Amino acid sequence: MKENIDTLALILLDSLAFLSYNQKREILKNANNISDILDKEFLLSLPNIDKIDRVIEFLTRENLQKVEQEISKYTVITYLDENYPDAFWQLEDYPLCLYCLGDTTLLQSQDSLSVVGSRKTLPQVLKFVSLLVKQVAQNRVIICGNTEGVEQEILSSTMGQNTICFLGGGIEKSFNNKELFTIAQNGLIITEYYPTHLQKGYQFIDRNRLIAVLCQEMLLISGSEKSGVRYTVEFAKQNYKTLYALPYTIGEPSGELCNEEIKNGAILVNKLQDLVKVENSRPSLTEQEKIVLSLIEQGTTQEDFIIEQSNLSVQEVLQILVTLEIKDYIIKSGATTYALTKF
Amino acid sequence: MFAKGISFALNGLDGIQVEVEVDIHNGLPKFDIVGLPDAAVKESKERVRSAIKNSGFIFPNKAITVNLAPADLKKEGAYFDLVIALSILRAEIEDLKFAEDYVIIGELGLDGLIRPLDGIMSIMISAVKGGKTKFIIPKENAQEASYIQGAETIAVENLAEVVRIFKGEQEIKYIESNVDKVFSEQEKFEYDLCYVKGQYKAKRALEIAVSGGHNLLMVGSPGSGKTMLAKCIPSIMPKMTMEEALETTEIHSVAGKLSREKGIVATRPFMTPHHTATIIALAGGGQDAKPGIISLAHNGVLYMDEMAEYPRNVLECLRQPLEDRQISVARAKLYATYPASFMLCGSMNPCPCGNLGTKGAICNCSTSSIIKYRSKLSAPLLDRIDIQLDIEGVKYEDLSSDKLEEKSELVRKRVNRVRTLQQERFEGDKITTNAQMSEVHIKKYCKLSKECDEVLKAYYEKNNLTARARNRILKVARTIADMEFSEDILPKHLIEACSYRSKGTNERKY
């Protein structure tokens, strides 16, 4: 029972959004037992705590029940628990509590790959990510976030299988699509923020440090020089993680960071085979489809030019392009342009 | 003394018969009009008095009461001037052989001249349906009246002329029917498809859209040729049938937009509202519930340039007319239903800066601003747009082919054939084009073979499509099959139909 009160008191303290992380640590440091923090006199004896009146108002035994109710849906791992991931102890600002939904045993995995990238990513790269993570998730744990672009692509490809998804806010405030529920069923959703806390911009950077620290290896998909991904990469390097990156052509803004990291020693990945074993199982092509595909291979990627140079009728070319798309050979990469998905 | 004449009032597009009764009796001189007249009708007292006097007749110095029956209907406009004047004269002048089976419509000038009025065609169509065949109308309205079959119409210039006709002093001249001449004139178009270089897919999509009456949305960067393509649409639109022409003319006549020289709308209307248009301008309304732009585009095209710049509520008001092909305008005074069966053609940029997806251009828009921009067009509205097309500008010098582009005239001939095919198929279904097919029709006319089902399924899984998109694809596939005169929808038709979808309509995909 005592242990339970300790945990709940800790969660109650963690749920106070108006207190900073350092202030929470300060309070905990001074307490002999964690349940002491529910004691008004103990709180009054603390030096240098702002808004102490509000703290006293909220840290009461009555509020414990409310907290217990609010977190009943989630699994909460505190730093007091045995299954608290060891990796987080490397952090100076280790999370006090982790709010989880799904399979928490994934956190103990010793073979995980975090896949990071920016919101603005080329469609052909997204296609590559989708194929890659499907393969990787068969036998490794994938760690990612839940923002648009690369991270959304990962989640919709693996549907949560062997996937740990870190949120930049409370679970309730981030749950705006059905997809996240599927992920919780197959994999794990995890965050250091109390379920009702809002998502805030800077929290995503904080979240990135957890992604970087928990994984064994990191794959960098995309990112411009100013992208928030650079923090994640920086954390990973500080923690001596192996870094992989995709190469980009010169001048492609969404690939500046990748090229930079490759220059600095990241391992270049340009084929699925670089990370996983794959068998080519794509369906065969007809003669006409081969003509169009070879045109795209040679750099004729715009519809109008394909129509002119293939000597096929408009409707034939349109049919072939859709068929090639269904067969996974090409992807629409711009308003009227196509790109290969052959990696 | 008592006299009676027949005229018509307008309620929306319907003409309503109004009996004008005039009673002249001894008493202090007065002139009253009863039967819910509005200001314009009340003022006709002064016009009638002066017109009678200035036409050389004597205005009776007695008590005059005019009753407009039915008494509970609010009457608007100056439609009754002429019939009131004639009724007064008839009560006084004995040898005025006034035939009560004439429908008399006309506004009087103070000098007795008869002025033209709006909505004459609507009134005449309603009257002919109600069994009235003889009309007296203002001379300037003669052209539009000449297209009404089964009407004997006399066009008159002034009050004195009408009196002469009724006295038998002047020979009656009925206006000649122009029904045969409506479509004889060669139409000339400013824009022609042969001036559009490249854009093969877009041209093909235009042909499909017009053939099946499908709504079309073009998404492309500035300068990619969206407006140019849209302006070519009138040149490939199929010919109007007489019924369609009359329907459209009726609306234009009521709205007062009909050209008096032409008298009929014989080419399909192409309406291009500006994006500052209000809901009332678009849907119709105002104090007297006049038809809006979407009704004026009936049987034609409504082209909305820069569609995402329209206020969202203005766009949403299109949803119901797109479904029902008519719009009901309810106002305090009246409730009118106007037909609004139009092909919607819209164009917009892919993002606020316009560069998203364009090869070699950088888009600096944030994801949220793109989503905000795109979401101006709601999902239910997009569901009603069968063909969504991405367009990208092509540098002319890059196009090597110097083969002559196809002329609009040729495309138009093909479109005409496909439209005839659809009309034959849908006979008895109360629709005319593939785009108008409802769930029932789709089940009946778009049966898919097993092979087709598999193709569609594969495409669905690849693109995470919703069930709503299925009907759109099927309708377009039906049109493509029709263009090849194929009874069944084949996999190739279906695959091509799949290609007319804009990928990034709601999310950032490139």
PDB file of C-alpha atoms in Angstrom, chain B residues 268-475:
ATOM      1  CA  ARG B 268     -24.434  26.485 -73.473  1.00  0.00           C
ATOM      2  CA  PRO B 269     -23.826  29.176 -70.873  1.00  0.00           C
ATOM      3  CA  PHE B 270     -20.321  29.488 -69.433  1.00  0.00           C
ATOM      4  CA  MET B 271     -20.560  31.417 -66.190  1.00  0.00           C
ATOM      5  CA  THR B 272     -17.395  32.720 -64.555  1.00  0.00           C
ATOM      6  CA  PRO B 273     -18.139  34.339 -61.208  1.00  0.00           C
ATOM      7  CA  HIS B 274     -15.326  36.138 -59.424  1.00  0.00           C
ATOM      8  CA  HIS B 275     -14.216  34.710 -56.107  1.00  0.00           C
ATOM      9  CA  THR B 276     -15.674  37.696 -54.255  1.00  0.00           C
ATOM     10  CA  ALA B 277     -19.184  36.536 -55.219  1.00  0.00           C
ATOM     11  CA  THR B 278     -21.636  36.238 -52.350  1.00  0.00           C
ATOM     12  CA  ILE B 279     -23.885  33.306 -51.573  1.00  0.00           C
ATOM     13  CA  ILE B 280     -26.911  35.197 -52.876  1.00  0.00           C
ATOM     14  CA  ALA B 281     -25.176  36.076 -56.132  1.00  0.00           C
ATOM     15  CA  LEU B 282     -24.285  32.428 -56.606  1.00  0.00           C
ATOM     16  CA  ALA B 283     -27.331  30.582 -55.310  1.00  0.00           C
ATOM     17  CA  GLY B 284     -30.015  33.165 -56.010  1.00  0.00           C
ATOM     18  CA  GLY B 285     -32.172  35.189 -53.688  1.00  0.00           C
ATOM     19  CA  GLY B 286     -32.539  38.821 -52.794  1.00  0.00           C
ATOM     20  CA  GLN B 287     -35.841  40.448 -51.990  1.00  0.00           C
ATOM     21  CA  ASP B 288     -37.605  38.970 -55.004  1.00  0.00           C
ATOM     22  CA  ALA B 289     -35.761  35.612 -55.017  1.00  0.00           C
ATOM     23  CA  LYS B 290     -34.101  36.038 -58.405  1.00  0.00           C
ATOM     24  CA  PRO B 291     -32.090  33.139 -59.866  1.00  0.00           C
ATOM     25  CA  GLY B 292     -28.370  33.133 -59.079  1.00  0.00           C
ATOM     26  CA  ILE B 293     -25.315  32.373 -61.185  1.00  0.00           C
ATOM     27  CA  ILE B 294     -25.603  28.617 -60.731  1.00  0.00           C
ATOM     28  CA  SER B 295     -29.096  28.721 -62.220  1.00  0.00           C
ATOM     29  CA  LEU B 296     -27.913  30.925 -65.063  1.00  0.00           C
ATOM     30  CA  ALA B 297     -25.334  28.197 -65.759  1.00  0.00           C
ATOM     31  CA  HIS B 298     -28.138  25.637 -66.113  1.00  0.00           C
ATOM     32  CA  ASN B 299     -27.284  23.162 -68.903  1.00  0.00           C
ATOM     33  CA  GLY B 300     -23.870  24.768 -69.181  1.00  0.00           C
ATOM     34  CA  VAL B 301     -20.671  25.258 -67.227  1.00  0.00           C
ATOM     35  CA  LEU B 302     -19.957  27.047 -63.967  1.00  0.00           C
ATOM     36  CA  TYR B 303     -16.255  27.858 -63.959  1.00  0.00           C
ATOM     37  CA  MET B 304     -14.816  28.865 -60.612  1.00  0.00           C
ATOM     38  CA  ASP B 305     -11.292  30.155 -61.005  1.00  0.00           C
ATOM     39  CA  GLU B 306      -9.108  30.157 -57.865  1.00  0.00           C
ATOM     40  CA  MET B 307     -11.651  28.006 -56.096  1.00  0.00           C
ATOM     41  CA  ALA B 308      -9.788  27.963 -52.789  1.00  0.00           C
ATOM     42  CA  GLU B 309     -10.060  31.751 -52.589  1.00  0.00           C
ATOM     43  CA  TYR B 310     -13.854  31.587 -52.302  1.00  0.00           C
ATOM     44  CA  PRO B 311     -15.190  31.826 -48.775  1.00  0.00           C
ATOM     45  CA  ARG B 312     -15.910  28.367 -47.494  1.00  0.00           C
ATOM     46  CA  ASN B 313     -19.609  28.957 -46.895  1.00  0.00           C
ATOM     47  CA  VAL B 314     -20.047  30.097 -50.492  1.00  0.00           C
ATOM     48  CA  LEU B 315     -18.523  26.846 -51.731  1.00  0.00           C
ATOM     49  CA  GLU B 316     -20.607  24.759 -49.368  1.00  0.00           C
ATOM     50  CA  CYS B 317     -23.807  26.216 -50.797  1.00  0.00           C
ATOM     51  CA  LEU B 318     -22.987  24.363 -54.034  1.00  0.00           C
ATOM     52  CA  ARG B 319     -23.317  20.965 -52.412  1.00  0.00           C
ATOM     53  CA  GLN B 320     -27.067  20.604 -52.480  1.00  0.00           C
ATOM     54  CA  PRO B 321     -27.555  21.901 -56.057  1.00  0.00           C
ATOM     55  CA  LEU B 322     -24.755  19.624 -57.275  1.00  0.00           C
ATOM     56  CA  GLU B 323     -26.706  16.705 -55.868  1.00  0.00           C
ATOM     57  CA  ASP B 324     -30.304  17.693 -56.673  1.00  0.00           C
ATOM     58  CA  ARG B 325     -29.578  19.673 -59.861  1.00  0.00           C
ATOM     59  CA  GLN B 326     -31.925  22.404 -58.703  1.00  0.00           C
ATOM     60  CA  ILE B 327     -32.022  25.011 -55.975  1.00  0.00           C
ATOM     61  CA  SER B 328     -34.880  26.198 -53.833  1.00  0.00           C
ATOM     62  CA  VAL B 329     -34.744  29.831 -52.852  1.00  0.00           C
ATOM     63  CA  ALA B 330     -37.031  30.714 -49.985  1.00  0.00           C
ATOM     64  CA  ARG B 331     -37.629  34.338 -49.079  1.00  0.00           C
ATOM     65  CA  ALA B 332     -40.242  36.109 -47.037  1.00  0.00           C
ATOM     66  CA  LYS B 333     -42.340  36.939 -50.067  1.00  0.00           C
ATOM     67  CA  LEU B 334     -42.026  33.793 -52.100  1.00  0.00           C
ATOM     68  CA  TYR B 335     -40.523  30.374 -52.483  1.00  0.00           C
ATOM     69  CA  ALA B 336     -39.045  29.573 -55.855  1.00  0.00           C
ATOM     70  CA  THR B 337     -37.295  26.524 -57.243  1.00  0.00           C
ATOM     71  CA  TYR B 338     -34.838  27.117 -60.056  1.00  0.00           C
ATOM     72  CA  PRO B 339     -33.149  24.364 -62.064  1.00  0.00           C
ATOM     73  CA  ALA B 340     -29.358  24.313 -61.658  1.00  0.00           C
ATOM     74  CA  SER B 341     -27.972  21.401 -63.598  1.00  0.00           C
ATOM     75  CA  PHE B 342     -24.510  22.558 -64.450  1.00  0.00           C
ATOM     76  CA  MET B 343     -21.062  21.112 -64.929  1.00  0.00           C
ATOM     77  CA  LEU B 344     -18.781  22.513 -62.248  1.00  0.00           C
ATOM     78  CA  CYS B 345     -15.282  23.290 -63.361  1.00  0.00           C
ATOM     79  CA  GLY B 346     -12.897  24.604 -60.753  1.00  0.00           C
ATOM     80  CA  SER B 347      -9.259  25.496 -60.681  1.00  0.00           C
ATOM     81  CA  MET B 348      -6.944  26.186 -57.791  1.00  0.00           C
ATOM     82  CA  ASN B 349      -3.305  26.250 -56.727  1.00  0.00           C
ATOM     83  CA  PRO B 350      -1.909  23.261 -54.861  1.00  0.00           C
ATOM     84  CA  CYS B 351      -0.787  25.444 -51.949  1.00  0.00           C
ATOM     85  CA  PRO B 352      -0.786  29.131 -50.956  1.00  0.00           C
ATOM     86  CA  CYS B 353       2.520  29.831 -52.765  1.00  0.00           C
ATOM     87  CA  GLY B 354       1.498  27.683 -55.732  1.00  0.00           C
ATOM     88  CA  ASN B 355       4.744  25.769 -56.157  1.00  0.00           C
ATOM     89  CA  LEU B 356       3.938  22.512 -54.389  1.00  0.00           C
ATOM     90  CA  GLY B 357       4.735  19.572 -56.629  1.00  0.00           C
ATOM     91  CA  THR B 358       6.157  21.683 -59.427  1.00  0.00           C
ATOM     92  CA  LYS B 359       9.382  20.300 -60.807  1.00  0.00           C
ATOM     93  CA  GLY B 360      12.324  22.507 -59.969  1.00  0.00           C
ATOM     94  CA  ALA B 361      10.388  24.952 -57.787  1.00  0.00           C
ATOM     95  CA  ILE B 362      10.597  25.152 -54.024  1.00  0.00           C
ATOM     96  CA  CYS B 363       7.460  25.370 -51.931  1.00  0.00           C
ATOM     97  CA  ASN B 364       7.961  27.268 -48.705  1.00  0.00           C
ATOM     98  CA  CYS B 365       4.491  26.720 -47.322  1.00  0.00           C
ATOM     99  CA  SER B 366       4.139  25.050 -43.971  1.00  0.00           C
ATOM    100  CA  THR B 367       2.162  21.852 -43.763  1.00  0.00           C
ATOM    101  CA  SER B 368      -0.536  23.479 -41.706  1.00  0.00           C
ATOM    102  CA  SER B 369      -0.967  26.353 -44.164  1.00  0.00           C
ATOM    103  CA  ILE B 370      -1.318  23.863 -47.032  1.00  0.00           C
ATOM    104  CA  ILE B 371      -3.887  21.843 -45.141  1.00  0.00           C
ATOM    105  CA  LYS B 372      -5.760  25.036 -44.279  1.00  0.00           C
ATOM    106  CA  TYR B 373      -5.720  26.116 -47.927  1.00  0.00           C
ATOM    107  CA  ARG B 374      -6.807  22.749 -49.248  1.00  0.00           C
ATOM    108  CA  SER B 375      -9.498  22.279 -46.647  1.00  0.00           C
ATOM    109  CA  LYS B 376     -11.413  25.243 -48.073  1.00  0.00           C
ATOM    110  CA  LEU B 377     -12.825  22.554 -50.348  1.00  0.00           C
ATOM    111  CA  SER B 378     -14.525  20.202 -47.936  1.00  0.00           C
ATOM    112  CA  ALA B 379     -14.525  16.447 -48.407  1.00  0.00           C
ATOM    113  CA  PRO B 380     -18.256  16.291 -49.248  1.00  0.00           C
ATOM    114  CA  LEU B 381     -17.738  18.907 -51.949  1.00  0.00           C
ATOM    115  CA  LEU B 382     -14.737  17.048 -53.368  1.00  0.00           C
ATOM    116  CA  ASP B 383     -16.826  13.881 -53.372  1.00  0.00           C
ATOM    117  CA  ARG B 384     -19.048  15.515 -55.937  1.00  0.00           C
ATOM    118  CA  ILE B 385     -16.155  16.309 -58.242  1.00  0.00           C
ATOM    119  CA  ASP B 386     -15.528  13.212 -60.329  1.00  0.00           C
ATOM    120  CA  ILE B 387     -12.353  14.267 -62.092  1.00  0.00           C
ATOM    121  CA  GLN B 388      -9.521  15.855 -60.153  1.00  0.00           C
ATOM    122  CA  LEU B 389      -6.537  16.724 -62.181  1.00  0.00           C
ATOM    123  CA  ASP B 390      -2.992  17.805 -61.403  1.00  0.00           C
ATOM    124  CA  ILE B 391      -1.656  20.217 -63.966  1.00  0.00           C
ATOM    125  CA  GLU B 392       1.899  21.365 -64.449  1.00  0.00           C
ATOM    126  CA  GLY B 393       3.150  23.934 -66.911  1.00  0.00           C
ATOM    127  CA  VAL B 394       5.308  22.680 -69.747  1.00  0.00           C
ATOM    128  CA  LYS B 395       7.970  24.796 -71.373  1.00  0.00           C
ATOM    129  CA  TYR B 396       6.968  25.109 -75.009  1.00  0.00           C
ATOM    130  CA  GLU B 397      10.472  24.692 -76.342  1.00  0.00           C
ATOM    131  CA  ASP B 398      10.737  21.385 -74.505  1.00  0.00           C
ATOM    132  CA  LEU B 399       7.951  19.831 -76.515  1.00  0.00           C
ATOM    133  CA  SER B 400       9.588  18.347 -79.541  1.00  0.00           C
ATOM    134  CA  SER B 401       6.490  17.242 -81.366  1.00  0.00           C
ATOM    135  CA  ASP B 402       5.346  19.602 -84.105  1.00  0.00           C
ATOM    136  CA  LYS B 403       2.295  17.591 -84.984  1.00  0.00           C
ATOM    137  CA  LEU B 404      -0.774  19.777 -85.261  1.00  0.00           C
ATOM    138  CA  GLU B 405      -2.960  19.663 -82.198  1.00  0.00           C
ATOM    139  CA  GLU B 406      -6.510  18.478 -82.553  1.00  0.00           C
ATOM    140  CA  LYS B 407      -9.165  21.095 -83.205  1.00  0.00           C
ATOM    141  CA  SER B 408     -12.062  21.597 -80.828  1.00  0.00           C
ATOM    142  CA  GLU B 409     -14.516  20.932 -83.626  1.00  0.00           C
ATOM    143  CA  LEU B 410     -13.371  17.314 -83.944  1.00  0.00           C
ATOM    144  CA  VAL B 411     -13.514  16.755 -80.218  1.00  0.00           C
ATOM    145  CA  ARG B 412     -16.960  18.290 -80.178  1.00  0.00           C
ATOM    146  CA  LYS B 413     -18.221  15.838 -82.764  1.00  0.00           C
ATOM    147  CA  ARG B 414     -17.057  12.941 -80.620  1.00  0.00           C
ATOM    148  CA  VAL B 415     -18.604  14.501 -77.525  1.00  0.00           C
ATOM    149  CA  ASN B 416     -21.925  14.856 -79.358  1.00  0.00           C
ATOM    150  CA  ARG B 417     -21.882  11.160 -80.230  1.00  0.00           C
ATOM    151  CA  VAL B 418     -21.162  10.083 -76.666  1.00  0.00           C
ATOM    152  CA  ARG B 419     -23.881  12.352 -75.304  1.00  0.00           C
ATOM    153  CA  THR B 420     -26.431  10.890 -77.727  1.00  0.00           C
ATOM    154  CA  LEU B 421     -25.413   7.408 -76.591  1.00  0.00           C
ATOM    155  CA  GLN B 422     -26.026   8.358 -72.959  1.00  0.00           C
ATOM    156  CA  GLN B 423     -29.371   9.977 -73.714  1.00  0.00           C
ATOM    157  CA  GLU B 424     -30.504   6.783 -75.415  1.00  0.00           C
ATOM    158  CA  ARG B 425     -29.360   4.648 -72.514  1.00  0.00           C
ATOM    159  CA  PHE B 426     -30.930   6.789 -69.821  1.00  0.00           C
ATOM    160  CA  GLU B 427     -34.264   7.167 -71.563  1.00  0.00           C
ATOM    161  CA  GLY B 428     -36.873   6.687 -68.860  1.00  0.00           C
ATOM    162  CA  ASP B 429     -34.365   7.222 -66.044  1.00  0.00           C
ATOM    163  CA  LYS B 430     -34.914  10.991 -65.901  1.00  0.00           C
ATOM    164  CA  ILE B 431     -31.195  11.682 -66.260  1.00  0.00           C
ATOM    165  CA  THR B 432     -29.119  12.465 -69.323  1.00  0.00           C
ATOM    166  CA  THR B 433     -25.452  12.049 -68.452  1.00  0.00           C
ATOM    167  CA  ASN B 434     -23.222   9.573 -66.669  1.00  0.00           C
ATOM    168  CA  ALA B 435     -22.329  12.119 -64.030  1.00  0.00           C
ATOM    169  CA  GLN B 436     -25.951  12.285 -62.907  1.00  0.00           C
ATOM    170  CA  MET B 437     -26.062   8.553 -62.128  1.00  0.00           C
ATOM    171  CA  SER B 438     -27.238   7.715 -58.627  1.00  0.00           C
ATOM    172  CA  GLU B 439     -26.451   4.573 -56.677  1.00  0.00           C
ATOM    173  CA  VAL B 440     -29.306   2.718 -58.407  1.00  0.00           C
ATOM    174  CA  HIS B 441     -28.103   3.642 -61.875  1.00  0.00           C
ATOM    175  CA  ILE B 442     -24.516   2.718 -61.049  1.00  0.00           C
ATOM    176  CA  LYS B 443     -25.644  -0.736 -59.989  1.00  0.00           C
ATOM    177  CA  LYS B 444     -27.613  -1.076 -63.193  1.00  0.00           C
ATOM    178  CA  TYR B 445     -25.188   0.317 -65.747  1.00  0.00           C
ATOM    179  CA  CYS B 446     -21.717  -0.130 -64.225  1.00  0.00           C
ATOM    180  CA  LYS B 447     -21.502  -3.850 -63.715  1.00  0.00           C
ATOM    181  CA  LEU B 448     -17.932  -4.956 -63.133  1.00  0.00           C
ATOM    182  CA  SER B 449     -16.389  -8.217 -64.215  1.00  0.00           C
ATOM    183  CA  LYS B 450     -14.237 -10.196 -61.793  1.00  0.00           C
ATOM    184  CA  GLU B 451     -11.105  -8.894 -63.464  1.00  0.00           C
ATOM    185  CA  CYS B 452     -12.245  -5.294 -63.037  1.00  0.00           C
ATOM    186  CA  ASP B 453     -13.026  -5.889 -59.390  1.00  0.00           C
ATOM    187  CA  GLU B 454      -9.502  -7.123 -58.802  1.00  0.00           C
ATOM    188  CA  VAL B 455      -7.956  -4.115 -60.504  1.00  0.00           C
ATOM    189  CA  LEU B 456     -10.040  -1.732 -58.448  1.00  0.00           C
ATOM    190  CA  LYS B 457      -9.220  -3.607 -55.265  1.00  0.00           C
ATOM    191  CA  ALA B 458      -5.500  -3.440 -55.975  1.00  0.00           C
ATOM    192  CA  TYR B 459      -5.699   0.295 -56.613  1.00  0.00           C
ATOM    193  CA  TYR B 460      -7.704   0.782 -53.437  1.00  0.00           C
ATOM    194  CA  GLU B 461      -5.168  -0.974 -51.291  1.00  0.00           C
ATOM    195  CA  LYS B 462      -2.300   0.994 -52.801  1.00  0.00           C
ATOM    196  CA  ASN B 463      -3.908   4.362 -52.251  1.00  0.00           C
ATOM    197  CA  ASN B 464      -6.001   3.914 -49.097  1.00  0.00           C
ATOM    198  CA  LEU B 465      -9.133   5.066 -50.898  1.00  0.00           C
ATOM    199  CA  THR B 466     -12.477   5.540 -49.247  1.00  0.00           C
ATOM    200  CA  ALA B 467     -15.625   3.831 -50.458  1.00  0.00           C
ATOM    201  CA  ARG B 468     -16.889   7.203 -51.642  1.00  0.00           C
ATOM    202  CA  ALA B 469     -14.178   7.435 -54.254  1.00  0.00           C
ATOM    203  CA  ARG B 470     -15.407   4.197 -55.814  1.00  0.00           C
ATOM    204  CA  ASN B 471     -18.530   5.703 -57.321  1.00  0.00           C
ATOM    205  CA  ARG B 472     -16.546   8.570 -58.804  1.00  0.00           C
ATOM    206  CA  ILE B 473     -14.144   6.169 -60.469  1.00  0.00           C
ATOM    207  CA  LEU B 474     -16.992   4.012 -61.760  1.00  0.00           C
ATOM    208  CA  LYS B 475     -18.842   6.958 -63.295  1.00  0.00           C
TER     209      LYS B 475
END
